[in-house]
Tab-separated table of C-alpha atoms and ligand atoms in Angstrom:
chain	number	residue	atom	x	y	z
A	160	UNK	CA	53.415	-7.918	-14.173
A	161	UNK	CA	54.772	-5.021	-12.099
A	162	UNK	CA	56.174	-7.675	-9.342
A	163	UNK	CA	57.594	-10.330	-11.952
A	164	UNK	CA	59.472	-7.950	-13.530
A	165	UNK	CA	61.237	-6.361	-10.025
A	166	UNK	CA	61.994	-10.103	-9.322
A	167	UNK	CA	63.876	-10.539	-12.837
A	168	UNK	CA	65.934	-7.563	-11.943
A	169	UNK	CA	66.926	-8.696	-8.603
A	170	UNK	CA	69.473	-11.259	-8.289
A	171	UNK	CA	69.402	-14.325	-6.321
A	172	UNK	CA	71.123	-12.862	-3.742
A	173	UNK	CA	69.141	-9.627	-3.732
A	174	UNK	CA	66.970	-9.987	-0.028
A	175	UNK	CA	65.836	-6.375	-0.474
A	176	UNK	CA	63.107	-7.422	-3.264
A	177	UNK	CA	61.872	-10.377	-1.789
A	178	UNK	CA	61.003	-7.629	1.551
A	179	UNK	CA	58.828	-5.115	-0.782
A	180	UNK	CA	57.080	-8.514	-2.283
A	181	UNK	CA	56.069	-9.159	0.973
A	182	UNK	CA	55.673	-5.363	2.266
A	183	UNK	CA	53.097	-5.785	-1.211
A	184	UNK	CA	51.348	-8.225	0.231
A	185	UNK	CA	51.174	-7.042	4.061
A	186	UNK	CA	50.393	-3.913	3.620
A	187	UNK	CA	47.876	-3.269	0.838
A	188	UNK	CA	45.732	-6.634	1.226
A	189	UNK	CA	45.134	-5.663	4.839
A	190	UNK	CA	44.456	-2.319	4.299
A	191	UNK	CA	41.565	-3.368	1.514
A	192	UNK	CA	40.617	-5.858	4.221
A	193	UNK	CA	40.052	-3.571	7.030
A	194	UNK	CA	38.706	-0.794	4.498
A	195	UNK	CA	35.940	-3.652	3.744
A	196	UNK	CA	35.526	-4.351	7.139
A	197	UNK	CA	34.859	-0.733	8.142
A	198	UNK	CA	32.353	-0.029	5.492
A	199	UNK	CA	30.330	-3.639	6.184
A	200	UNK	CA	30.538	-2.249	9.746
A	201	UNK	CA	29.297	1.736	8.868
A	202	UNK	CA	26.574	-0.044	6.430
A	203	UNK	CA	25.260	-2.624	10.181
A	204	UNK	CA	25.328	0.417	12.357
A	205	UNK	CA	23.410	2.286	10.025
A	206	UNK	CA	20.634	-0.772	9.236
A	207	UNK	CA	20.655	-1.045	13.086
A	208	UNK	CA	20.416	2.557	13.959
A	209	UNK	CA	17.024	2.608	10.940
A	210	UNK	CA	15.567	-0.123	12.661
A	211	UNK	CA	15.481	1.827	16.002
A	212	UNK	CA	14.254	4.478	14.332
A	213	UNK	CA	11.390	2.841	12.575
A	214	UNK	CA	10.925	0.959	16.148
A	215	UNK	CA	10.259	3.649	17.973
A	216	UNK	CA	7.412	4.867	15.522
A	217	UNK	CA	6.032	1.753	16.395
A	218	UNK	CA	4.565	0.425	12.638
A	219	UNK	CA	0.846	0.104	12.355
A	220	UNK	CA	-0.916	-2.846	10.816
A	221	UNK	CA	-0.662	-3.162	7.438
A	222	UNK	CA	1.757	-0.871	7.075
A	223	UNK	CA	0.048	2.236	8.047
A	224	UNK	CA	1.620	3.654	11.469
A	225	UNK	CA	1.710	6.769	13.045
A	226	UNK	CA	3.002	9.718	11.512
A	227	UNK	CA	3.749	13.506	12.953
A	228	UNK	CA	1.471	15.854	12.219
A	229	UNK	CA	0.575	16.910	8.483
A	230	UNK	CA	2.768	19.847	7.332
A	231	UNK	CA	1.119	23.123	8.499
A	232	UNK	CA	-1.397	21.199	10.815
A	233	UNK	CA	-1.769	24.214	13.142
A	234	UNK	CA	-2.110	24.251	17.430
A	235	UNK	CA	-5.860	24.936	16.568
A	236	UNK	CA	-6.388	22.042	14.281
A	237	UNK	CA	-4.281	19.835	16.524
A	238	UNK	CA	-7.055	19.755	18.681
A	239	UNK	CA	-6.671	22.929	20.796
A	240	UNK	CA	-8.378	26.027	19.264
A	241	UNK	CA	-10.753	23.029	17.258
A	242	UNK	CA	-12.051	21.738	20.682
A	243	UNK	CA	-11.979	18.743	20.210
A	244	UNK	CA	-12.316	17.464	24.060
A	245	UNK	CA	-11.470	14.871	26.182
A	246	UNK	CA	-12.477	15.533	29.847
A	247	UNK	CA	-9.493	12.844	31.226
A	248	UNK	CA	-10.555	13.838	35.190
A	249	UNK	CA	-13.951	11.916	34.651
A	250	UNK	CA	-13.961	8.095	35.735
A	251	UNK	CA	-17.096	7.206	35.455
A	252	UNK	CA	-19.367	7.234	32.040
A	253	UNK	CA	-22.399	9.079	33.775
A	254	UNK	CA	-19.977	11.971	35.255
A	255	UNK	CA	-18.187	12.063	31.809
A	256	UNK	CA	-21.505	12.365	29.907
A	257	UNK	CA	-23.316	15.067	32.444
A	258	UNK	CA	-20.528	17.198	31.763
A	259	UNK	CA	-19.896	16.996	27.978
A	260	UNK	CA	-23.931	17.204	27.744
A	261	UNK	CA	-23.675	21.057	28.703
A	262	UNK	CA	-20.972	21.708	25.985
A	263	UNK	CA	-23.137	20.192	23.218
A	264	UNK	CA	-26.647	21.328	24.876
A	265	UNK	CA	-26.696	22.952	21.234
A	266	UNK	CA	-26.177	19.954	19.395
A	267	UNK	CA	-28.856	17.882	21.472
A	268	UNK	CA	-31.684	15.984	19.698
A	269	UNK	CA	-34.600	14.977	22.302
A	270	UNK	CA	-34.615	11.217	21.977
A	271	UNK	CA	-38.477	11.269	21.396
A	272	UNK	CA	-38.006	13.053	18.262
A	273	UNK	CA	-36.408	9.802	16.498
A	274	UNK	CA	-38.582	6.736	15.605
A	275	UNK	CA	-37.805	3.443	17.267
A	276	UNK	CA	-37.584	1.381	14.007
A	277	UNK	CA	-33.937	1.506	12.967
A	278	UNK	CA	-32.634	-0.348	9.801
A	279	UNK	CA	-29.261	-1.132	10.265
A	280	UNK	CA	-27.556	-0.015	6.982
A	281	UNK	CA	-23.376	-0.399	7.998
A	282	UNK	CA	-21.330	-1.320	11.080
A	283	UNK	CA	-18.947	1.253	10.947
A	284	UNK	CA	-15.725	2.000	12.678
A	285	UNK	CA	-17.101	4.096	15.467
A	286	UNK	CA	-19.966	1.834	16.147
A	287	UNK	CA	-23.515	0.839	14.162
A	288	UNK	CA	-24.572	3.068	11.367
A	289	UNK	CA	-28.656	3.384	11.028
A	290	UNK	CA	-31.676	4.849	9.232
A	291	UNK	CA	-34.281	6.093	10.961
A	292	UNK	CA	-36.701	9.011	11.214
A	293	UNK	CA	-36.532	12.302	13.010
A	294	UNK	CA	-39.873	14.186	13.634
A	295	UNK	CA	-39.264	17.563	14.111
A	296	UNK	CA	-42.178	19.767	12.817
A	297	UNK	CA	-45.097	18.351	10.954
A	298	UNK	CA	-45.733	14.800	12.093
A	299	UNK	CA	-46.793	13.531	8.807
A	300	UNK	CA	-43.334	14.776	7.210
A	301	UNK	CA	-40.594	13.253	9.204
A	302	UNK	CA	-37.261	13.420	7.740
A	303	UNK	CA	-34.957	10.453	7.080
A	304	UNK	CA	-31.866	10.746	9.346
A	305	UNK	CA	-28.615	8.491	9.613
A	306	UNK	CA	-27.277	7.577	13.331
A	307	UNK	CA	-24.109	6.545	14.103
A	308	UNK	CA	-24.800	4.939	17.335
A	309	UNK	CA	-22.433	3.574	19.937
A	310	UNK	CA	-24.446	1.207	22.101
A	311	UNK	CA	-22.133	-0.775	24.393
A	312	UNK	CA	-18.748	0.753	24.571
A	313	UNK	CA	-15.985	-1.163	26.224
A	314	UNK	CA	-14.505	1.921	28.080
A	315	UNK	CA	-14.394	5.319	29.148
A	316	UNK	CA	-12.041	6.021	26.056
A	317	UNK	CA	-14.171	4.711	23.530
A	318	UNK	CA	-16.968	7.242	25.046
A	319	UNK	CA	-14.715	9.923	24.863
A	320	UNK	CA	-13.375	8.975	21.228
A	321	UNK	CA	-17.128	9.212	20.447
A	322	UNK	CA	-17.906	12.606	21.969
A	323	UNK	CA	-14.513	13.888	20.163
A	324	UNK	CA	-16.067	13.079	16.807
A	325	UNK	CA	-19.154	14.634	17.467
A	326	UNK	CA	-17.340	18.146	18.412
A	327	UNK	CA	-15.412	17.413	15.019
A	328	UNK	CA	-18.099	17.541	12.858
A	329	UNK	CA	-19.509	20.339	14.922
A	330	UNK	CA	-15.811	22.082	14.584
A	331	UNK	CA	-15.716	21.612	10.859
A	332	UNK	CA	-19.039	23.396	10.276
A	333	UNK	CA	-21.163	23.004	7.262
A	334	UNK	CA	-19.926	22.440	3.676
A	335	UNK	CA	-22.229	21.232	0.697
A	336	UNK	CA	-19.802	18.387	-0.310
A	337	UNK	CA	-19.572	17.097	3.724
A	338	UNK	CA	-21.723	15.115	5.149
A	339	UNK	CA	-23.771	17.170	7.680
A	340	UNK	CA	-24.320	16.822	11.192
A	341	UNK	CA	-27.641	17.594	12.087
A	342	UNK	CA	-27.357	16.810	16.136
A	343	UNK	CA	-26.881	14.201	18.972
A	344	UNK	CA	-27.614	12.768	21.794
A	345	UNK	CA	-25.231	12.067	24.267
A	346	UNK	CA	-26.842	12.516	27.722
A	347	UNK	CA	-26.854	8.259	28.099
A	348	UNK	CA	-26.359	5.602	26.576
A	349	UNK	CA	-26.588	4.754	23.575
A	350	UNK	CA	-25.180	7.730	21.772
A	351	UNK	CA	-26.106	8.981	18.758
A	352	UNK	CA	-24.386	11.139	15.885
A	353	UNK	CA	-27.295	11.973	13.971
A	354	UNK	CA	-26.575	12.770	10.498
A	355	UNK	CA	-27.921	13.799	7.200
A	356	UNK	CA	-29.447	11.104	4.898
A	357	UNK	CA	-27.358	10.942	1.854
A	358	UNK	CA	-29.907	8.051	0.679
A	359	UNK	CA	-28.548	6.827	-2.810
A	360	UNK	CA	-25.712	5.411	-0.736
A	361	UNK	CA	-21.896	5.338	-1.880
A	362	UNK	CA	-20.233	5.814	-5.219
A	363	UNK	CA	-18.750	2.422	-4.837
A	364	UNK	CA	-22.165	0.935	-4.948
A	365	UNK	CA	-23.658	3.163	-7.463
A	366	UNK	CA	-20.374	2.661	-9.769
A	367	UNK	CA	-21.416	-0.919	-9.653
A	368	UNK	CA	-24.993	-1.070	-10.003
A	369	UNK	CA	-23.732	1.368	-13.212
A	370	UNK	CA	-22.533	-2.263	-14.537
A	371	UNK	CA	-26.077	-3.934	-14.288
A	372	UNK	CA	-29.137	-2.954	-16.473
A	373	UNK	CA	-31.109	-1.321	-13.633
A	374	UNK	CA	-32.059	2.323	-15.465
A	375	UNK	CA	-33.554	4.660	-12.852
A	376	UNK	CA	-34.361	3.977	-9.100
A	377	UNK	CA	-35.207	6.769	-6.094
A	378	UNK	CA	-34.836	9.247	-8.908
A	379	UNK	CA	-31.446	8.456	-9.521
A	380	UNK	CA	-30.437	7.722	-13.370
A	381	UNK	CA	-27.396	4.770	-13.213
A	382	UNK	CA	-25.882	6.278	-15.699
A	383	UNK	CA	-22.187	7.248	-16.210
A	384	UNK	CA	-20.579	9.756	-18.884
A	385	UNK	CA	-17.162	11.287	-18.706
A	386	UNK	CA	-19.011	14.879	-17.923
A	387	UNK	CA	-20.743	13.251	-14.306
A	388	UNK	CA	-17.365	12.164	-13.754
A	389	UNK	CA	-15.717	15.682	-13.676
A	390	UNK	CA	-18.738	17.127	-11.624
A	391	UNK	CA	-18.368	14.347	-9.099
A	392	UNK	CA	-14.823	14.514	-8.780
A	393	UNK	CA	-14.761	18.530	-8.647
A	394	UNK	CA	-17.065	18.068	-5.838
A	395	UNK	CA	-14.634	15.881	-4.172
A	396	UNK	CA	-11.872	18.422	-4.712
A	397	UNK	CA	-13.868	21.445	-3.269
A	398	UNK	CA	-14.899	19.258	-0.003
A	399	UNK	CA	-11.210	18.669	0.370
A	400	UNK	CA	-9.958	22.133	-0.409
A	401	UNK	CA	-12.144	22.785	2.889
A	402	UNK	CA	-10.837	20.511	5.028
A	403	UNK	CA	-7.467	22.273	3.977
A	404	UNK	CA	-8.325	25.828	4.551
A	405	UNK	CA	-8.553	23.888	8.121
A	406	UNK	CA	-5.428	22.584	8.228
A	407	UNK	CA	-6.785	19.174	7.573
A	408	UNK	CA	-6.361	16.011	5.047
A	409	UNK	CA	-8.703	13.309	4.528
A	410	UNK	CA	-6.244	10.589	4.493
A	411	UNK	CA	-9.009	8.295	2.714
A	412	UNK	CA	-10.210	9.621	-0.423
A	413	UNK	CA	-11.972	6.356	-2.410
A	414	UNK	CA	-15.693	5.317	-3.355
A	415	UNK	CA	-16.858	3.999	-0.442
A	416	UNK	CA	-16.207	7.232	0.954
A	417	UNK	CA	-18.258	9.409	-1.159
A	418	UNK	CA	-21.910	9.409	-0.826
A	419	UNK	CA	-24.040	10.483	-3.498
A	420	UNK	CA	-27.519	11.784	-3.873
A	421	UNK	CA	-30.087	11.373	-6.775
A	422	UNK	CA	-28.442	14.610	-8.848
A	423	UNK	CA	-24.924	13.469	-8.136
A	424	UNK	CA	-24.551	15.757	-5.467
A	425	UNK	CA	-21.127	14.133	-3.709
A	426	UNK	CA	-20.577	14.077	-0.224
A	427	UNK	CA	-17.707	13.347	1.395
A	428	UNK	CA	-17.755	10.884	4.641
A	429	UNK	CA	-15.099	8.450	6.098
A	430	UNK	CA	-13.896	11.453	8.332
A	431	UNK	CA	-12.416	8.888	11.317
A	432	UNK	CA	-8.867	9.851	10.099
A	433	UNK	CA	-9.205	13.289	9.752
A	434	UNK	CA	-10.706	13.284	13.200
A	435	UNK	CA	-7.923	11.133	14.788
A	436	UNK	CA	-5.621	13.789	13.276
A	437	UNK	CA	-7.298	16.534	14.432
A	438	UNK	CA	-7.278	15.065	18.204
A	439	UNK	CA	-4.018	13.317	18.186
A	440	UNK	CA	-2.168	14.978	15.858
A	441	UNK	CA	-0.596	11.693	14.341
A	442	UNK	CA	-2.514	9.098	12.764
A	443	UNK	CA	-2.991	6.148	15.263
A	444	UNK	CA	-0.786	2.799	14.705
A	445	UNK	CA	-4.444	1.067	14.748
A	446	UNK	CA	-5.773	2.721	12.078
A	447	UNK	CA	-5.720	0.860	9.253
A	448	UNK	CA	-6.327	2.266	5.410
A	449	UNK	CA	-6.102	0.283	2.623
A	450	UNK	CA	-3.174	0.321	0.655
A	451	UNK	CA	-3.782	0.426	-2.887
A	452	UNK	CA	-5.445	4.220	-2.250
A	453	UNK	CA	-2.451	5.549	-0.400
A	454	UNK	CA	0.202	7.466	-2.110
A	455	UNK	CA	4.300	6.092	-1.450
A	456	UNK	CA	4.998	8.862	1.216
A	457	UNK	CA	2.161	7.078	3.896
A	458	UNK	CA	3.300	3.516	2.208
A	459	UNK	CA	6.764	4.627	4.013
A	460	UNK	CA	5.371	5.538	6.655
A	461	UNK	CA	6.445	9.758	6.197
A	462	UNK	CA	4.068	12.697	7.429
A	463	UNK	CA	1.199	12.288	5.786
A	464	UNK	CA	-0.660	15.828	4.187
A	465	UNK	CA	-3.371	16.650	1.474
A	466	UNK	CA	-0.923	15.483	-1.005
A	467	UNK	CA	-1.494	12.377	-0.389
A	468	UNK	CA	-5.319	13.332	-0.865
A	469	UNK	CA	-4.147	14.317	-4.096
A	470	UNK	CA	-2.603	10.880	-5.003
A	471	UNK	CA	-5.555	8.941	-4.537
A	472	UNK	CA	-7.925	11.409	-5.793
A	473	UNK	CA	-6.230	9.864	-8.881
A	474	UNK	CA	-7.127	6.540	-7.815
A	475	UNK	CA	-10.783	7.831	-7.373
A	476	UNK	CA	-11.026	8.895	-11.074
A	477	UNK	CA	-9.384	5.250	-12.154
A	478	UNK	CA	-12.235	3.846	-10.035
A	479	UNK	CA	-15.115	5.742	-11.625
A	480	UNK	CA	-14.184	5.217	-15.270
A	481	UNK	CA	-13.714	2.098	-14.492
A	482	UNK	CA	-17.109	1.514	-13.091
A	483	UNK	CA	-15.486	0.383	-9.293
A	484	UNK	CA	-12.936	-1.843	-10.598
A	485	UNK	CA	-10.599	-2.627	-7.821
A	486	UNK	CA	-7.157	-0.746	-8.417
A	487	UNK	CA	-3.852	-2.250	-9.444
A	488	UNK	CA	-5.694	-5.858	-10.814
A	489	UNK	CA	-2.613	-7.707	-11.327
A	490	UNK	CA	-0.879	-6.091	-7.956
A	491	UNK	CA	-1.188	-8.351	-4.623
A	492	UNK	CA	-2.319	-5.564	-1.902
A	493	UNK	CA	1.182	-6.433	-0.172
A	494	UNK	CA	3.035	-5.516	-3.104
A	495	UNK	CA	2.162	-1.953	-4.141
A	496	UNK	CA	5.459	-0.850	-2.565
A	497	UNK	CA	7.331	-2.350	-4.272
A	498	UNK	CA	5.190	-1.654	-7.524
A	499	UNK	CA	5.047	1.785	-6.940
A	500	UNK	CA	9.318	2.040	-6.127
A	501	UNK	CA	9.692	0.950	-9.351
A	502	UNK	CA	8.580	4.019	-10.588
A	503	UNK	CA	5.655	2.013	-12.287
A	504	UNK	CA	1.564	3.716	-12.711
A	505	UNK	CA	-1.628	2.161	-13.701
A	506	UNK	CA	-2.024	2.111	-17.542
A	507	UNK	CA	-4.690	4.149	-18.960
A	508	UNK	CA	-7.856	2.206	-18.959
A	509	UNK	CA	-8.809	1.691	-22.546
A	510	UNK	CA	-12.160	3.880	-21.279
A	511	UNK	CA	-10.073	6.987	-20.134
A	512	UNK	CA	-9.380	9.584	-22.694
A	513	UNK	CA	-5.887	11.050	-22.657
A	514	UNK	CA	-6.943	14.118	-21.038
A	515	UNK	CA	-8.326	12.220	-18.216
A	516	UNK	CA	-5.243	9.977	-17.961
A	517	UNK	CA	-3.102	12.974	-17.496
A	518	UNK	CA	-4.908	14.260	-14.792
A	519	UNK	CA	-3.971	10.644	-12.864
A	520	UNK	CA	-1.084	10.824	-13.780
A	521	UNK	CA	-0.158	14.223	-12.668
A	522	UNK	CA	-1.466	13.365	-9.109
A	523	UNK	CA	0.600	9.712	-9.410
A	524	UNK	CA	3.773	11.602	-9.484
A	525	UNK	CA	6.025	10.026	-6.682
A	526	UNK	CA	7.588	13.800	-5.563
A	527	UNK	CA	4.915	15.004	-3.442
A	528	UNK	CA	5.712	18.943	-4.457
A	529	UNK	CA	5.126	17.546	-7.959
A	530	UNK	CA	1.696	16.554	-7.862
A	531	UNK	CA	-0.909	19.470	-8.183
A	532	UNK	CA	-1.899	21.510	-5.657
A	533	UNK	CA	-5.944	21.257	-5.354
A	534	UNK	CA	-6.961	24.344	-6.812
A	535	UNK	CA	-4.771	23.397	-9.719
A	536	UNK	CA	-6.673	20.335	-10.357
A	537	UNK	CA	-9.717	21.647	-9.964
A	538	UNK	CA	-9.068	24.219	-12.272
A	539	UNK	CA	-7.769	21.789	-14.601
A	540	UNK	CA	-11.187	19.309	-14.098
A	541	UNK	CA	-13.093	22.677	-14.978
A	542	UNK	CA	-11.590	23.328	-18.092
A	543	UNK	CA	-11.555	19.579	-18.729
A	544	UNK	CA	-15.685	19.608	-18.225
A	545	UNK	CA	-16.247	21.736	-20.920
A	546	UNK	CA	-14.989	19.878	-23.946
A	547	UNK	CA	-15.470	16.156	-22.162
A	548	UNK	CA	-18.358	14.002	-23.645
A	549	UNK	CA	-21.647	14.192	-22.067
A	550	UNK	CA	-23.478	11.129	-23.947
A	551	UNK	CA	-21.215	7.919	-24.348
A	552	UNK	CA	-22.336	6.088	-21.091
A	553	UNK	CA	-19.631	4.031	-19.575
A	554	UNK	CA	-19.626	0.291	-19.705
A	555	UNK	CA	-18.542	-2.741	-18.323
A	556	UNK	CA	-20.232	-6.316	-18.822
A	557	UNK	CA	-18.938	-8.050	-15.911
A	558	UNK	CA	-20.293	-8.201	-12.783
A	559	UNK	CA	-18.385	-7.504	-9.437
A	560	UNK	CA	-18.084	-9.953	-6.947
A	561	UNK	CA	-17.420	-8.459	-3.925
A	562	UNK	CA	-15.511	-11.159	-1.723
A	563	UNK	CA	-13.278	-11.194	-5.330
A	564	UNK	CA	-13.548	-7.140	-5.263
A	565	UNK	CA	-12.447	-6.814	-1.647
A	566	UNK	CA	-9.420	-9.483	-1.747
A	567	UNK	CA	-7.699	-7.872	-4.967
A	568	UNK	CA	-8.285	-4.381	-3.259
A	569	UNK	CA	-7.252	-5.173	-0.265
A	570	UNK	CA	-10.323	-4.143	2.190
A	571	UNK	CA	-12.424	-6.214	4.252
A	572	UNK	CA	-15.837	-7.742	2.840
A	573	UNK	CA	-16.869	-6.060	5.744
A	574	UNK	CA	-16.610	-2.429	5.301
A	575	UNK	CA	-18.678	-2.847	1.897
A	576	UNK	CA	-21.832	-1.210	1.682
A	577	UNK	CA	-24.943	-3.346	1.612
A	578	UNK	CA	-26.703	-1.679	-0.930
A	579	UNK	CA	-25.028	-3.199	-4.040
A	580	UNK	CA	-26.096	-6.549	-2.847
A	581	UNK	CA	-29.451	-5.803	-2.458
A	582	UNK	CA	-30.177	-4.502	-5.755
B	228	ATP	N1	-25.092	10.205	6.158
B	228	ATP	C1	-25.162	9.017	5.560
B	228	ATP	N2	-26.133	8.746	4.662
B	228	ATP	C2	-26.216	7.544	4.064
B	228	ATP	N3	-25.358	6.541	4.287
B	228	ATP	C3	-24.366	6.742	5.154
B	228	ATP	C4	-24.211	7.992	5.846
B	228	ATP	N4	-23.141	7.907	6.639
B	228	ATP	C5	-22.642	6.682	6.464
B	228	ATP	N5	-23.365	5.966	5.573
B	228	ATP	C6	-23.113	4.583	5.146
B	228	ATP	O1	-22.203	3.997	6.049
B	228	ATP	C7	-20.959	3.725	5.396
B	228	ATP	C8	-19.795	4.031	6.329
B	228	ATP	O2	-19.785	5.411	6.612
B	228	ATP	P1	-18.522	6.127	7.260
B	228	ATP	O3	-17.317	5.748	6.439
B	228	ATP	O4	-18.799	7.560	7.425
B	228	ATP	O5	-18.491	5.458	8.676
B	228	ATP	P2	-17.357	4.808	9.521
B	228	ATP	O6	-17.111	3.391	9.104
B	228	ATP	O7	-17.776	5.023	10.937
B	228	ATP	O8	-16.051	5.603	9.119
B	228	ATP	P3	-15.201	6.712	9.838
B	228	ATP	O9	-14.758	6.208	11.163
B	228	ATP	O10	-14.068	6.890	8.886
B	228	ATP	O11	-16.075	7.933	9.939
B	228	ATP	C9	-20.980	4.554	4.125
B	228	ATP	O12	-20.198	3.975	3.100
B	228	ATP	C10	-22.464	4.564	3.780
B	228	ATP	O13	-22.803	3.364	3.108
């Protein structure tokens, strides 16, 4: 309107207004143009300059990739004053096992001392997980041992990787809610880890045969109130609590990694990541977590710490009351980005009770520094124990499938336990 009206004033033979029409025209659309074009430029540079970034942290597979140390992971947990150790000089498997032999002469189990029948009861991530015997004092009483056993390794580094976990367990030390080492043997091959036998198998497993009408079996009832829930998952919180007096995180906290003996006794296992941090400080682009457990910081890919332990504790109390259901249902495994950006949580299952719900929910909250710290949430499952319900059993009539369990979680079939299956 502002233009028409400068034209009526002007007469025909007025030049000077048709120049500011066009001084309109060539200066402020080309100034709005070029503004455009700088921003579309800033806005390509910085997409391209991301990119690098995320490039040079070189993504791991399924969206898990290395990540700098946890917050406060000190020089000794790094792998320095821990010991974790990796004679690189050695280039031979014989040289490299004659020398780490002296530094775990402590550790050593004489090979005669475990029985040659071995039931194979996982193939783990290190190598083959079996059950066996170990005959240490009275013949007639030999106790039932685990081995983690690596048989043919490809490489010097895969020896090394094995001995490193071995002086991890040995560098954590003892804790009631860990699983224990009780020695090794490492002076040829194969090696073994040889560990406590946590017998009744995982909570994954149990939380399913919960489902079924099997009562009792090995002494342990299958059984489920909201009570056993708070003792199992305080357990969980005091095993990681010690892992973070050590500058450590777990950076796997589910049911298949909690082992469970006949009076609920929880241990912790699945330790891999916690070693790889330990050693590496960083977790390793290959190793691969699954998503649905992991809190948004390790979905994008930022330094990972106990928080995040904290997160899927959460997930761990969805799974029990739940009996093992897998989490997120309706989520594809590919999508819980996304889900989770949209600032959207699993509902309350309709057998949670609010108090229980807010416990998830207080360790789903997307701020790390939000989320409890774990002495607050154990303190909180402790005063939760006392007025939670110690007869209503939990129940759930169908049956789990795992090939349908493991695609809408998002693990392999693979890394199951057995034991459900054979029941
Ligand atoms: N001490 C044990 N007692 C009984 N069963 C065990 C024991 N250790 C492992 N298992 C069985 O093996 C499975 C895998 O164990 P774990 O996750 O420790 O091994 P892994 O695959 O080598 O993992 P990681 O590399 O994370 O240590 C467990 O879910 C459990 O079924």
């Amino acid at each position: 309107r502002g233009m028409a009206r400068i034209l009526l004033e002007c007469s025909l033979s007025d030049k000077l207004c048709v120049v500011r029409e066009q001084q309109y025209e060539i200066i402020i659309i080309p100034t709005i143009l070029v503004g455009i074009f700088l921003i579309l430029l800033a806005v390509i540079l910085w997409l391209f300059i991301r990119g690098q970034r995320a490039q040079q942290q070189s993504p791991g597979i399924r969206g898990i990739g290395p990540v700098p140390p946890s917050r406060g992971l000190s020089w000794e947990a790094a792998g320095h004053g821990g010991s974790v150790f990796v004679p690189l000089k050695e280039t031979s498997v014989e040289s490299l096992l004659r020398t780490t032999t002296h530094a775990l002469a402590k550790l050593q189990v004489p090979r005669e001392q475990l029985s040659e029948v071995l039931e194979q009861i996982h193939n783990g991530s290190c190598g083959t997980i079996y059950r066996t015997k170990m005959y240490t004092g009275d013949p007639a009483k030999p106790k039932s041992v685990v081995l983690k056993a690596l048989e043919e390794p490809t490489g010097l580094q895969e020896v090394q990787d094995f001995l490193g976990r071995v002086q991890f367990y040995q560098y954590l030390g003892k804790h009631r809610n860990l699983v224990q080492l009780e020695g090794c043997c490492t002076e040829k091959l194969p090696l073994y880890m040889v560990l406590e036998d946590v017998a009744q198998g995982d909570l994954l497993s149990f939380l399913w045969t919960c489902r079924r009408d099997v009562m009792t079996m090995d002494g342990l009832l299958y059984d489920l109130t909201e009570k056993q829930v708070y003792h199992i998952g305080r357990q969980v919180l005091m095993a990681l609590e010690f892992l973070q007096d050590k500058h450590l995180f777990h950076g796997d906290v589910a049911a298949r990694n909690i082992l469970i003996q006949s009076d609920l006794t929880a241990k912790l296992c699945g330790l891999g990541l916690a070693y790889e941090v330990h050693a590496r400080g960083a977790i390793p682009a290959t190793h691969s977590v699954p998503l649905k457990w992991l809190a948004p910081e390790r979905l994008l890919l930022r330094p990972a710490g106990i928080r995040g332990d904290v997160w899927s504790f959460g997930i761990l109390l969805y799974e029990m009351v739940t009996l093992g259901a897998p989490p997120y249902p309706e989520v594809p495994p590919t999508s819980i980005l996304q889900y989770l950006q949209r600032r959207k949580i699993m509902k309350r299952p309709s057998s949670c009770t609010h108090t229980m719900y807010g416990l998830m929910k207080s360790c789903w909250r997307w701020n790390e520094e939000s989320r409890p710290s774990l002495r607050e949430l154990r303190s909180r499952v402790e005063i939760a124990t006392r007025i939670a319900d110690d007869k209503a059993v939990f129940q759930v009539p169908e049956l789990v499938v795992p090939e349908l369990y493991a695609a809408v979680a998002g693990i392999s079939v693979d890394s199951l336990s057995y034991s459900y299956s054979i029941l």
